[in-house]
């Protein structure tokens, strides 16, 4: 199965099962405008991450690789009111885009975005 078929299948399920979300759409648009690579999870994968957090009843999340914050938004929105998430991004430019996207999503109160290499002793 070639990559195009994966995209078509992803689009099919996303269009069938999901409503549009202006905050998530804007996060992807602004990431594109800023020249970030399109390496974010697909919308249906984001929703799966969201469901897994809820099913697990997670109150703490560690994400390695924020990019523009698209998956971070999906994950953080699934946390309870007292939940908390740390997300790590090595690239300062990507992290700045993510910070704006997370602020627009009103999630900075529960997301700690740290810039640096995700190795012990390398984070700021
Ligand atoms: C596949 S992208 C993340 C996609 C994002 N989770 C999403 O779905 O929206 C991987 C990200 O990990 C970052 N990264 C790679 N190695 C890293 C490391 N050792 N520490 C922190 N970030 C890293 C890259 O800069 C890139 O932004």
CSV table of N, CA, C and O and ligand atoms in Angstrom, one decimal:
chain,number,residue,atom,x,y,z
A,1,UNK,N,0.9,-1.2,0.0
A,1,UNK,CA,0.0,0.0,0.0
A,1,UNK,C,0.9,1.2,0.0
A,1,UNK,O,1.7,1.4,0.9
A,2,UNK,N,0.7,2.1,-1.0
A,2,UNK,CA,1.6,3.3,-1.0
A,2,UNK,C,1.1,4.4,-0.1
A,2,UNK,O,0.0,4.3,0.4
A,3,UNK,N,1.9,5.4,0.1
A,3,UNK,CA,1.5,6.5,1.0
A,3,UNK,C,0.2,7.2,0.7
A,3,UNK,O,-0.5,7.6,1.5
A,4,UNK,N,-0.1,7.3,-0.6
A,4,UNK,CA,-1.3,8.0,-1.1
A,4,UNK,C,-2.5,7.3,-0.6
A,4,UNK,O,-3.5,7.9,-0.2
A,5,UNK,N,-2.5,5.9,-0.6
A,5,UNK,CA,-3.6,5.2,-0.1
A,5,UNK,C,-3.8,5.4,1.4
A,5,UNK,O,-4.9,5.5,1.9
A,6,UNK,N,-2.7,5.4,2.2
A,6,UNK,CA,-2.8,5.7,3.6
A,6,UNK,C,-3.5,7.1,3.8
A,6,UNK,O,-4.4,7.2,4.6
A,7,UNK,N,-3.1,8.1,3.0
A,7,UNK,CA,-3.7,9.4,3.2
A,7,UNK,C,-5.2,9.3,2.8
A,7,UNK,O,-6.0,9.9,3.5
A,8,UNK,N,-5.6,8.6,1.8
A,8,UNK,CA,-7.0,8.5,1.4
A,8,UNK,C,-7.8,7.8,2.5
A,8,UNK,O,-8.9,8.3,2.8
A,9,UNK,N,-7.3,6.8,3.0
A,9,UNK,CA,-8.0,6.0,4.1
A,9,UNK,C,-8.1,6.9,5.3
A,9,UNK,O,-9.2,7.0,5.9
A,10,UNK,N,-7.0,7.6,5.7
A,10,UNK,CA,-7.1,8.5,6.9
A,10,UNK,C,-8.1,9.6,6.6
A,10,UNK,O,-8.9,9.9,7.5
A,11,UNK,N,-8.1,10.2,5.4
A,11,UNK,CA,-9.1,11.3,5.1
A,11,UNK,C,-10.5,10.7,5.2
A,11,UNK,O,-11.4,11.4,5.7
A,12,UNK,N,-10.7,9.5,4.7
A,12,UNK,CA,-12.0,8.9,4.7
A,12,UNK,C,-12.6,8.8,6.2
A,12,UNK,O,-13.7,9.3,6.5
A,13,UNK,N,-11.8,8.2,7.0
A,13,UNK,CA,-12.2,8.0,8.4
A,13,UNK,C,-12.4,9.4,9.1
A,13,UNK,O,-13.3,9.6,9.9
A,14,UNK,N,-11.4,10.3,8.9
A,14,UNK,CA,-11.5,11.6,9.5
A,14,UNK,C,-12.8,12.3,9.1
A,14,UNK,O,-13.5,12.9,10.0
A,15,UNK,N,-13.1,12.3,7.8
A,15,UNK,CA,-14.3,13.0,7.3
A,15,UNK,C,-15.5,12.4,7.8
A,15,UNK,O,-16.5,13.1,8.1
A,16,UNK,N,-15.5,11.1,8.0
A,16,UNK,CA,-16.7,10.3,8.4
A,16,UNK,C,-17.0,10.5,9.9
A,16,UNK,O,-18.1,10.6,10.4
A,17,UNK,N,-15.9,10.5,10.7
A,17,UNK,CA,-16.1,10.4,12.2
A,17,UNK,C,-15.8,11.7,12.9
A,17,UNK,O,-16.1,11.7,14.1
A,18,UNK,N,-15.3,12.7,12.3
A,18,UNK,CA,-14.8,13.8,13.1
A,18,UNK,C,-15.4,15.1,12.6
A,18,UNK,O,-15.5,15.3,11.4
A,19,UNK,N,-15.7,16.0,13.5
A,19,UNK,CA,-16.1,17.3,13.1
A,19,UNK,C,-14.9,18.3,13.0
A,19,UNK,O,-13.9,17.9,13.6
A,20,UNK,N,-15.0,19.4,12.3
A,20,UNK,CA,-13.9,20.3,12.2
A,20,UNK,C,-13.7,21.1,13.5
A,20,UNK,O,-14.7,21.3,14.2
A,21,UNK,N,-12.5,21.4,13.9
A,21,UNK,CA,-12.2,22.1,15.1
A,21,UNK,C,-11.3,23.3,14.7
A,21,UNK,O,-10.2,23.1,14.3
A,22,UNK,N,-11.8,24.5,14.9
A,22,UNK,CA,-11.1,25.7,14.4
A,22,UNK,C,-9.7,25.8,15.1
A,22,UNK,O,-8.7,26.3,14.4
A,23,UNK,N,-9.5,25.4,16.3
A,23,UNK,CA,-8.3,25.6,17.0
A,23,UNK,C,-7.2,24.6,16.4
A,23,UNK,O,-6.1,24.9,16.2
A,24,UNK,N,-7.7,23.4,16.2
A,24,UNK,CA,-6.8,22.4,15.6
A,24,UNK,C,-6.4,22.7,14.2
A,24,UNK,O,-5.3,22.6,13.7
A,25,UNK,N,-7.4,23.2,13.4
A,25,UNK,CA,-7.2,23.6,12.0
A,25,UNK,C,-6.2,24.7,12.0
A,25,UNK,O,-5.2,24.7,11.2
A,26,UNK,N,-6.4,25.7,12.9
A,26,UNK,CA,-5.4,26.9,12.9
A,26,UNK,C,-4.0,26.4,13.3
A,26,UNK,O,-3.0,26.9,12.8
A,27,UNK,N,-3.9,25.4,14.2
A,27,UNK,CA,-2.6,25.0,14.6
A,27,UNK,C,-1.9,24.4,13.4
A,27,UNK,O,-0.7,24.6,13.2
A,28,UNK,N,-2.6,23.6,12.6
A,28,UNK,CA,-1.9,23.0,11.4
A,28,UNK,C,-1.6,24.1,10.4
A,28,UNK,O,-0.5,24.1,9.8
A,29,UNK,N,-2.5,25.0,10.2
A,29,UNK,CA,-2.3,26.1,9.2
A,29,UNK,C,-1.1,27.0,9.6
A,29,UNK,O,-0.2,27.2,8.8
A,30,UNK,N,-1.0,27.3,10.9
A,30,UNK,CA,0.1,28.2,11.3
A,30,UNK,C,1.4,27.4,11.3
A,30,UNK,O,2.5,28.0,11.0
A,31,UNK,N,1.3,26.1,11.5
A,31,UNK,CA,2.6,25.3,11.4
A,31,UNK,C,3.1,25.3,10.0
A,31,UNK,O,4.3,25.3,9.7
A,32,UNK,N,2.1,25.1,9.1
A,32,UNK,CA,2.5,25.1,7.6
A,32,UNK,C,3.1,26.5,7.2
A,32,UNK,O,4.1,26.5,6.6
A,33,UNK,N,2.4,27.5,7.6
A,33,UNK,CA,2.9,28.9,7.3
A,33,UNK,C,4.3,29.1,7.8
A,33,UNK,O,5.2,29.7,7.1
A,34,UNK,N,4.6,28.6,9.0
A,34,UNK,CA,5.9,28.7,9.6
A,34,UNK,C,6.9,27.8,9.0
A,34,UNK,O,8.1,27.8,9.4
A,35,UNK,N,6.5,26.9,8.1
A,35,UNK,CA,7.4,26.0,7.4
A,35,UNK,C,7.8,24.7,8.2
A,35,UNK,O,8.8,24.1,7.9
A,36,UNK,N,7.0,24.4,9.2
A,36,UNK,CA,7.2,23.2,9.9
A,36,UNK,C,6.9,22.0,9.0
A,36,UNK,O,6.0,22.0,8.2
A,37,UNK,N,7.7,20.9,9.2
A,37,UNK,CA,7.4,19.7,8.4
A,37,UNK,C,6.0,19.1,8.8
A,37,UNK,O,5.6,19.2,10.0
A,38,UNK,N,5.3,18.5,7.9
A,38,UNK,CA,4.0,17.9,8.2
A,38,UNK,C,4.1,16.5,8.8
A,38,UNK,O,3.7,15.5,8.2
A,39,UNK,N,4.8,16.5,9.9
A,39,UNK,CA,5.0,15.2,10.6
A,39,UNK,C,4.1,15.0,11.8
A,39,UNK,O,4.3,14.1,12.6
A,40,UNK,N,3.0,15.8,11.9
A,40,UNK,CA,2.1,15.6,13.0
A,40,UNK,C,1.2,14.4,12.8
A,40,UNK,O,1.1,13.9,11.6
A,41,UNK,N,0.6,13.9,13.8
A,41,UNK,CA,-0.3,12.8,13.7
A,41,UNK,C,-1.5,13.2,12.9
A,41,UNK,O,-1.8,14.4,12.8
A,42,UNK,N,-2.2,12.3,12.3
A,42,UNK,CA,-3.4,12.5,11.5
A,42,UNK,C,-4.5,12.8,12.5
A,42,UNK,O,-4.4,12.4,13.7
A,43,UNK,N,-5.6,13.5,12.1
A,43,UNK,CA,-6.7,13.8,13.0
A,43,UNK,C,-7.3,12.6,13.7
A,43,UNK,O,-7.6,12.7,14.9
A,44,UNK,N,-7.5,11.5,13.0
A,44,UNK,CA,-8.0,10.3,13.6
A,44,UNK,C,-7.0,9.7,14.6
A,44,UNK,O,-7.5,9.2,15.7
A,45,UNK,N,-5.8,9.9,14.4
A,45,UNK,CA,-4.8,9.4,15.4
A,45,UNK,C,-4.8,10.3,16.6
A,45,UNK,O,-4.6,9.9,17.7
A,46,UNK,N,-5.0,11.6,16.4
A,46,UNK,CA,-5.1,12.6,17.5
A,46,UNK,C,-6.3,12.2,18.4
A,46,UNK,O,-6.2,12.2,19.6
A,47,UNK,N,-7.4,11.9,17.7
A,47,UNK,CA,-8.6,11.5,18.5
A,47,UNK,C,-8.3,10.2,19.3
A,47,UNK,O,-8.8,10.1,20.4
A,48,UNK,N,-7.6,9.3,18.6
A,48,UNK,CA,-7.3,8.0,19.3
A,48,UNK,C,-6.4,8.3,20.6
A,48,UNK,O,-6.7,7.8,21.7
A,49,UNK,N,-5.4,9.2,20.4
A,49,UNK,CA,-4.6,9.6,21.6
A,49,UNK,C,-5.5,10.2,22.7
A,49,UNK,O,-5.3,9.9,23.9
A,50,UNK,N,-6.4,11.0,22.3
A,50,UNK,CA,-7.3,11.7,23.2
A,50,UNK,C,-8.1,10.6,24.0
A,50,UNK,O,-8.3,10.6,25.2
A,51,UNK,N,-8.7,9.7,23.2
A,51,UNK,CA,-9.5,8.6,23.9
A,51,UNK,C,-8.6,7.7,24.8
A,51,UNK,O,-9.1,7.3,25.9
A,52,UNK,N,-7.4,7.4,24.4
A,52,UNK,CA,-6.5,6.6,25.2
A,52,UNK,C,-6.2,7.3,26.6
A,52,UNK,O,-6.2,6.6,27.6
A,53,UNK,N,-6.0,8.6,26.5
A,53,UNK,CA,-5.8,9.3,27.8
A,53,UNK,C,-7.0,9.2,28.7
A,53,UNK,O,-7.0,8.9,29.9
A,54,UNK,N,-8.2,9.4,28.1
A,54,UNK,CA,-9.5,9.3,28.9
A,54,UNK,C,-9.7,7.9,29.4
A,54,UNK,O,-10.1,7.7,30.5
A,55,UNK,N,-9.5,6.9,28.5
A,55,UNK,CA,-9.7,5.5,28.9
A,55,UNK,C,-8.8,5.1,30.1
A,55,UNK,O,-9.2,4.5,31.1
A,56,UNK,N,-7.5,5.6,30.0
A,56,UNK,CA,-6.5,5.3,31.0
A,56,UNK,C,-6.8,6.1,32.3
A,56,UNK,O,-6.4,5.7,33.4
A,57,UNK,N,-7.5,7.2,32.2
A,57,UNK,CA,-7.7,8.1,33.3
A,57,UNK,C,-6.4,8.8,33.7
A,57,UNK,O,-6.1,9.1,34.8
A,58,UNK,N,-5.6,9.0,32.6
A,58,UNK,CA,-4.3,9.6,32.9
A,58,UNK,C,-4.4,11.1,33.5
A,58,UNK,O,-5.3,11.8,33.0
A,59,UNK,N,-3.6,11.4,34.4
A,59,UNK,CA,-3.5,12.7,35.0
A,59,UNK,C,-2.2,13.4,34.7
A,59,UNK,O,-2.0,14.6,34.9
A,60,UNK,N,-1.2,12.6,34.2
A,60,UNK,CA,0.1,13.1,33.8
A,60,UNK,C,0.5,12.5,32.5
A,60,UNK,O,0.4,11.3,32.3
A,61,UNK,N,1.0,13.4,31.6
A,61,UNK,CA,1.5,12.9,30.3
A,61,UNK,C,2.9,13.5,30.0
A,61,UNK,O,3.1,14.7,30.3
A,62,UNK,N,3.7,12.7,29.5
A,62,UNK,CA,5.0,13.1,28.9
A,62,UNK,C,5.1,12.9,27.4
A,62,UNK,O,4.9,11.7,27.0
A,63,UNK,N,5.2,13.9,26.7
A,63,UNK,CA,5.3,13.8,25.2
A,63,UNK,C,6.7,14.2,24.8
A,63,UNK,O,7.2,15.2,25.2
A,64,UNK,N,7.3,13.3,23.9
A,64,UNK,CA,8.6,13.6,23.4
A,64,UNK,C,8.4,14.0,21.9
A,64,UNK,O,8.0,13.1,21.1
A,65,UNK,N,8.7,15.2,21.6
A,65,UNK,CA,8.5,15.7,20.2
A,65,UNK,C,7.2,16.5,20.0
A,65,UNK,O,6.2,15.9,19.6
A,66,UNK,N,7.2,17.8,20.3
A,66,UNK,CA,6.0,18.6,20.2
A,66,UNK,C,5.7,19.0,18.8
A,66,UNK,O,4.5,19.2,18.5
A,67,UNK,N,6.7,19.3,18.0
A,67,UNK,CA,6.5,19.9,16.7
A,67,UNK,C,5.7,21.2,16.9
A,67,UNK,O,6.1,22.1,17.7
A,68,UNK,N,4.6,21.4,16.2
A,68,UNK,CA,3.8,22.6,16.4
A,68,UNK,C,2.7,22.5,17.4
A,68,UNK,O,1.8,23.3,17.6
A,69,UNK,N,2.7,21.4,18.2
A,69,UNK,CA,1.7,21.2,19.3
A,69,UNK,C,0.4,20.6,18.9
A,69,UNK,O,-0.5,20.6,19.7
A,70,UNK,N,0.3,20.0,17.7
A,70,UNK,CA,-1.0,19.5,17.3
A,70,UNK,C,-1.4,18.3,18.2
A,70,UNK,O,-2.5,18.3,18.7
A,71,UNK,N,-0.5,17.3,18.3
A,71,UNK,CA,-0.8,16.2,19.2
A,71,UNK,C,-0.9,16.6,20.6
A,71,UNK,O,-1.7,16.0,21.4
A,72,UNK,N,-0.2,17.6,21.0
A,72,UNK,CA,-0.2,18.1,22.4
A,72,UNK,C,-1.6,18.6,22.7
A,72,UNK,O,-2.1,18.4,23.8
A,73,UNK,N,-2.2,19.3,21.7
A,73,UNK,CA,-3.6,19.8,22.0
A,73,UNK,C,-4.6,18.7,22.2
A,73,UNK,O,-5.4,18.7,23.1
A,74,UNK,N,-4.5,17.7,21.3
A,74,UNK,CA,-5.3,16.5,21.5
A,74,UNK,C,-5.2,15.8,22.9
A,74,UNK,O,-6.1,15.5,23.5
A,75,UNK,N,-3.9,15.7,23.2
A,75,UNK,CA,-3.6,15.0,24.5
A,75,UNK,C,-4.0,15.8,25.7
A,75,UNK,O,-4.7,15.3,26.6
A,76,UNK,N,-3.7,17.1,25.7
A,76,UNK,CA,-3.9,17.9,26.9
A,76,UNK,C,-5.4,18.2,27.1
A,76,UNK,O,-5.9,18.3,28.2
A,77,UNK,N,-6.1,18.2,26.0
A,77,UNK,CA,-7.6,18.4,26.2
A,77,UNK,C,-8.3,17.2,26.8
A,77,UNK,O,-9.4,17.4,27.3
A,78,UNK,N,-7.6,16.1,26.8
A,78,UNK,CA,-8.2,14.9,27.4
A,78,UNK,C,-7.9,14.8,28.9
A,78,UNK,O,-8.5,14.0,29.6
A,79,UNK,N,-7.1,15.7,29.4
A,79,UNK,CA,-6.7,15.6,30.8
A,79,UNK,C,-7.8,16.2,31.7
A,79,UNK,O,-8.6,17.1,31.3
A,80,UNK,N,-7.9,15.7,32.9
A,80,UNK,CA,-8.9,16.3,33.9
A,80,UNK,C,-8.4,17.6,34.3
A,80,UNK,O,-7.3,18.0,34.0
A,81,UNK,N,-9.3,18.4,35.0
A,81,UNK,CA,-8.9,19.8,35.4
A,81,UNK,C,-7.6,19.9,36.1
A,81,UNK,O,-6.9,20.9,36.0
A,82,UNK,N,-7.3,18.9,36.9
A,82,UNK,CA,-6.0,18.9,37.7
A,82,UNK,C,-4.9,18.2,37.0
A,82,UNK,O,-3.9,17.9,37.6
A,83,UNK,N,-5.1,17.8,35.7
A,83,UNK,CA,-4.1,17.1,34.9
A,83,UNK,C,-2.9,18.0,34.5
A,83,UNK,O,-3.0,19.2,34.5
A,84,UNK,N,-1.9,17.4,34.1
A,84,UNK,CA,-0.7,18.2,33.7
A,84,UNK,C,0.1,17.4,32.7
A,84,UNK,O,0.2,16.2,32.7
A,85,UNK,N,0.7,18.2,31.8
A,85,UNK,CA,1.5,17.5,30.7
A,85,UNK,C,2.8,18.2,30.5
A,85,UNK,O,2.9,19.5,30.5
A,86,UNK,N,3.9,17.5,30.3
A,86,UNK,CA,5.2,18.0,29.9
A,86,UNK,C,5.4,17.5,28.4
A,86,UNK,O,5.2,16.4,28.1
A,87,UNK,N,5.7,18.5,27.6
A,87,UNK,CA,6.1,18.1,26.2
A,87,UNK,C,7.4,18.7,25.8
A,87,UNK,O,7.7,19.8,26.2
A,88,UNK,N,8.2,17.9,25.2
A,88,UNK,CA,9.6,18.3,24.9
A,88,UNK,C,9.9,18.4,23.4
A,88,UNK,O,9.5,17.6,22.6
A,89,UNK,N,10.5,19.5,23.1
A,89,UNK,CA,10.8,19.8,21.7
A,89,UNK,C,12.3,20.3,21.6
A,89,UNK,O,12.7,21.3,22.2
A,90,UNK,N,13.0,19.7,20.7
A,90,UNK,CA,14.4,20.0,20.5
A,90,UNK,C,14.6,21.3,19.7
A,90,UNK,O,15.6,22.0,19.9
A,91,UNK,N,13.7,21.6,18.8
A,91,UNK,CA,13.9,22.7,17.9
A,91,UNK,C,13.2,24.0,18.4
A,91,UNK,O,11.9,24.0,18.6
A,92,UNK,N,13.9,25.0,18.6
A,92,UNK,CA,13.4,26.2,19.2
A,92,UNK,C,12.3,26.9,18.3
A,92,UNK,O,11.3,27.3,18.8
A,93,UNK,N,12.5,26.9,17.0
A,93,UNK,CA,11.5,27.5,16.1
A,93,UNK,C,10.2,26.7,16.2
A,93,UNK,O,9.1,27.3,16.2
A,94,UNK,N,10.3,25.4,16.2
A,94,UNK,CA,9.1,24.6,16.3
A,94,UNK,C,8.4,24.9,17.6
A,94,UNK,O,7.1,25.0,17.7
A,95,UNK,N,9.2,25.0,18.7
A,95,UNK,CA,8.6,25.2,20.0
A,95,UNK,C,7.9,26.5,20.1
A,95,UNK,O,6.8,26.7,20.7
A,96,UNK,N,8.4,27.5,19.4
A,96,UNK,CA,7.7,28.9,19.4
A,96,UNK,C,6.4,28.8,18.7
A,96,UNK,O,5.4,29.4,19.2
A,97,UNK,N,6.3,28.1,17.6
A,97,UNK,CA,5.0,27.9,16.9
A,97,UNK,C,4.1,27.1,17.8
A,97,UNK,O,2.9,27.5,18.0
A,98,UNK,N,4.6,26.1,18.5
A,98,UNK,CA,3.7,25.3,19.4
A,98,UNK,C,3.2,26.1,20.5
A,98,UNK,O,2.0,26.0,20.9
A,99,UNK,N,4.1,27.0,21.1
A,99,UNK,CA,3.6,27.8,22.2
A,99,UNK,C,2.5,28.7,21.8
A,99,UNK,O,1.5,28.8,22.6
A,100,UNK,N,2.5,29.3,20.6
A,100,UNK,CA,1.4,30.1,20.2
A,100,UNK,C,0.1,29.2,20.0
A,100,UNK,O,-1.0,29.6,20.3
A,101,UNK,N,0.3,28.1,19.4
A,101,UNK,CA,-0.8,27.2,19.1
A,101,UNK,C,-1.5,26.7,20.5
A,101,UNK,O,-2.7,26.6,20.6
A,102,UNK,N,-0.6,26.4,21.4
A,102,UNK,CA,-1.2,26.0,22.7
A,102,UNK,C,-1.8,27.2,23.5
A,102,UNK,O,-2.8,27.0,24.2
A,103,UNK,N,-1.3,28.4,23.3
A,103,UNK,CA,-1.9,29.5,24.0
A,103,UNK,C,-3.3,29.8,23.4
A,103,UNK,O,-4.3,30.0,24.1
A,104,UNK,N,-3.4,29.7,22.0
A,104,UNK,CA,-4.7,29.9,21.4
A,104,UNK,C,-5.7,28.8,21.9
A,104,UNK,O,-6.9,29.1,22.0
A,105,UNK,N,-5.2,27.6,22.2
A,105,UNK,CA,-6.1,26.5,22.7
A,105,UNK,C,-6.3,26.6,24.2
A,105,UNK,O,-7.0,25.8,24.7
A,106,UNK,N,-5.8,27.7,24.8
A,106,UNK,CA,-6.0,27.9,26.2
A,106,UNK,C,-5.5,26.7,27.1
A,106,UNK,O,-6.1,26.3,28.0
A,107,UNK,N,-4.3,26.2,26.7
A,107,UNK,CA,-3.8,25.0,27.4
A,107,UNK,C,-2.5,25.3,28.1
A,107,UNK,O,-2.0,24.3,28.7
A,108,UNK,N,-2.0,26.5,28.1
A,108,UNK,CA,-0.7,26.8,28.7
A,108,UNK,C,-0.8,26.6,30.2
A,108,UNK,O,0.3,26.4,30.9
A,109,UNK,N,-1.9,26.6,30.8
A,109,UNK,CA,-2.0,26.3,32.3
A,109,UNK,C,-1.8,24.9,32.6
A,109,UNK,O,-1.4,24.6,33.8
A,110,UNK,N,-1.9,24.0,31.7
A,110,UNK,CA,-1.7,22.6,32.0
A,110,UNK,C,-0.6,21.9,31.2
A,110,UNK,O,-0.4,20.7,31.3
A,111,UNK,N,0.0,22.7,30.3
A,111,UNK,CA,1.1,22.2,29.5
A,111,UNK,C,2.4,22.9,29.8
A,111,UNK,O,2.5,24.1,29.7
A,112,UNK,N,3.4,22.1,30.1
A,112,UNK,CA,4.8,22.6,30.3
A,112,UNK,C,5.6,22.3,29.1
A,112,UNK,O,6.0,21.1,28.9
A,113,UNK,N,5.8,23.3,28.2
A,113,UNK,CA,6.6,23.0,27.0
A,113,UNK,C,8.1,23.4,27.2
A,113,UNK,O,8.4,24.5,27.5
A,114,UNK,N,8.9,22.4,27.1
A,114,UNK,CA,10.3,22.6,27.4
A,114,UNK,C,11.1,22.4,26.1
A,114,UNK,O,10.9,21.4,25.4
A,115,UNK,N,12.1,23.3,25.9
A,115,UNK,CA,12.9,23.2,24.7
A,115,UNK,C,14.2,22.6,25.0
A,115,UNK,O,14.9,23.0,25.9
A,116,UNK,N,14.6,21.6,24.2
A,116,UNK,CA,15.9,21.0,24.4
A,116,UNK,C,15.8,19.5,24.0
A,116,UNK,O,14.7,19.0,23.6
A,117,UNK,N,17.0,18.9,24.0
A,117,UNK,CA,17.1,17.5,23.6
A,117,UNK,C,16.5,16.7,24.7
A,117,UNK,O,16.9,16.8,25.9
A,118,UNK,N,15.6,15.7,24.4
A,118,UNK,CA,15.0,14.9,25.4
A,118,UNK,C,15.9,13.9,26.0
A,118,UNK,O,15.7,12.7,25.8
A,119,UNK,N,16.9,14.3,26.7
A,119,UNK,CA,17.8,13.5,27.4
A,119,UNK,C,18.0,14.0,28.8
A,119,UNK,O,17.9,15.2,29.0
A,120,UNK,N,18.2,13.2,29.7
A,120,UNK,CA,18.4,13.6,31.1
A,120,UNK,C,19.5,14.7,31.2
A,120,UNK,O,20.6,14.4,30.6
A,121,UNK,N,19.2,15.8,31.8
A,121,UNK,CA,20.2,16.8,32.0
A,121,UNK,C,20.3,17.8,30.8
A,121,UNK,O,21.2,18.7,30.9
A,122,UNK,N,19.5,17.6,29.7
A,122,UNK,CA,19.7,18.5,28.6
A,122,UNK,C,18.5,19.5,28.4
A,122,UNK,O,18.5,20.2,27.4
A,123,UNK,N,17.6,19.5,29.3
A,123,UNK,CA,16.4,20.4,29.1
A,123,UNK,C,16.5,21.7,29.8
A,123,UNK,O,17.1,21.8,30.9
A,124,UNK,N,15.9,22.7,29.2
A,124,UNK,CA,15.8,24.0,29.9
A,124,UNK,C,14.4,24.3,30.4
A,124,UNK,O,13.5,23.7,29.9
B,1,LIG,C1,7.0,13.4,14.4
B,1,LIG,S1,7.4,15.0,15.0
B,1,LIG,C2,6.2,15.2,16.4
B,1,LIG,C3,4.8,15.3,15.9
B,1,LIG,C4,3.9,15.8,17.0
B,1,LIG,N1,3.9,14.9,18.2
B,1,LIG,C5,2.5,15.8,16.5
B,1,LIG,O1,1.9,14.8,16.2
B,1,LIG,O2,1.9,17.0,16.3
B,1,LIG,C6,8.9,14.7,16.0
B,1,LIG,C7,9.4,16.0,16.7
B,1,LIG,O3,10.3,15.5,17.7
B,1,LIG,C8,11.4,16.4,17.8
B,1,LIG,N2,12.5,15.7,18.3
B,1,LIG,C9,13.3,14.8,17.7
B,1,LIG,N3,14.2,14.3,18.5
B,1,LIG,C10,14.0,15.0,19.7
B,1,LIG,C11,14.7,14.9,21.0
B,1,LIG,N4,15.7,14.1,21.2
B,1,LIG,N5,14.3,15.7,21.9
B,1,LIG,C12,13.2,16.6,21.7
B,1,LIG,N6,12.5,16.6,20.6
B,1,LIG,C13,13.0,15.9,19.6
B,1,LIG,C14,11.5,17.0,16.3
B,1,LIG,O4,12.1,18.2,16.3
B,1,LIG,C15,10.1,17.0,15.9
B,1,LIG,O5,9.5,18.2,16.1
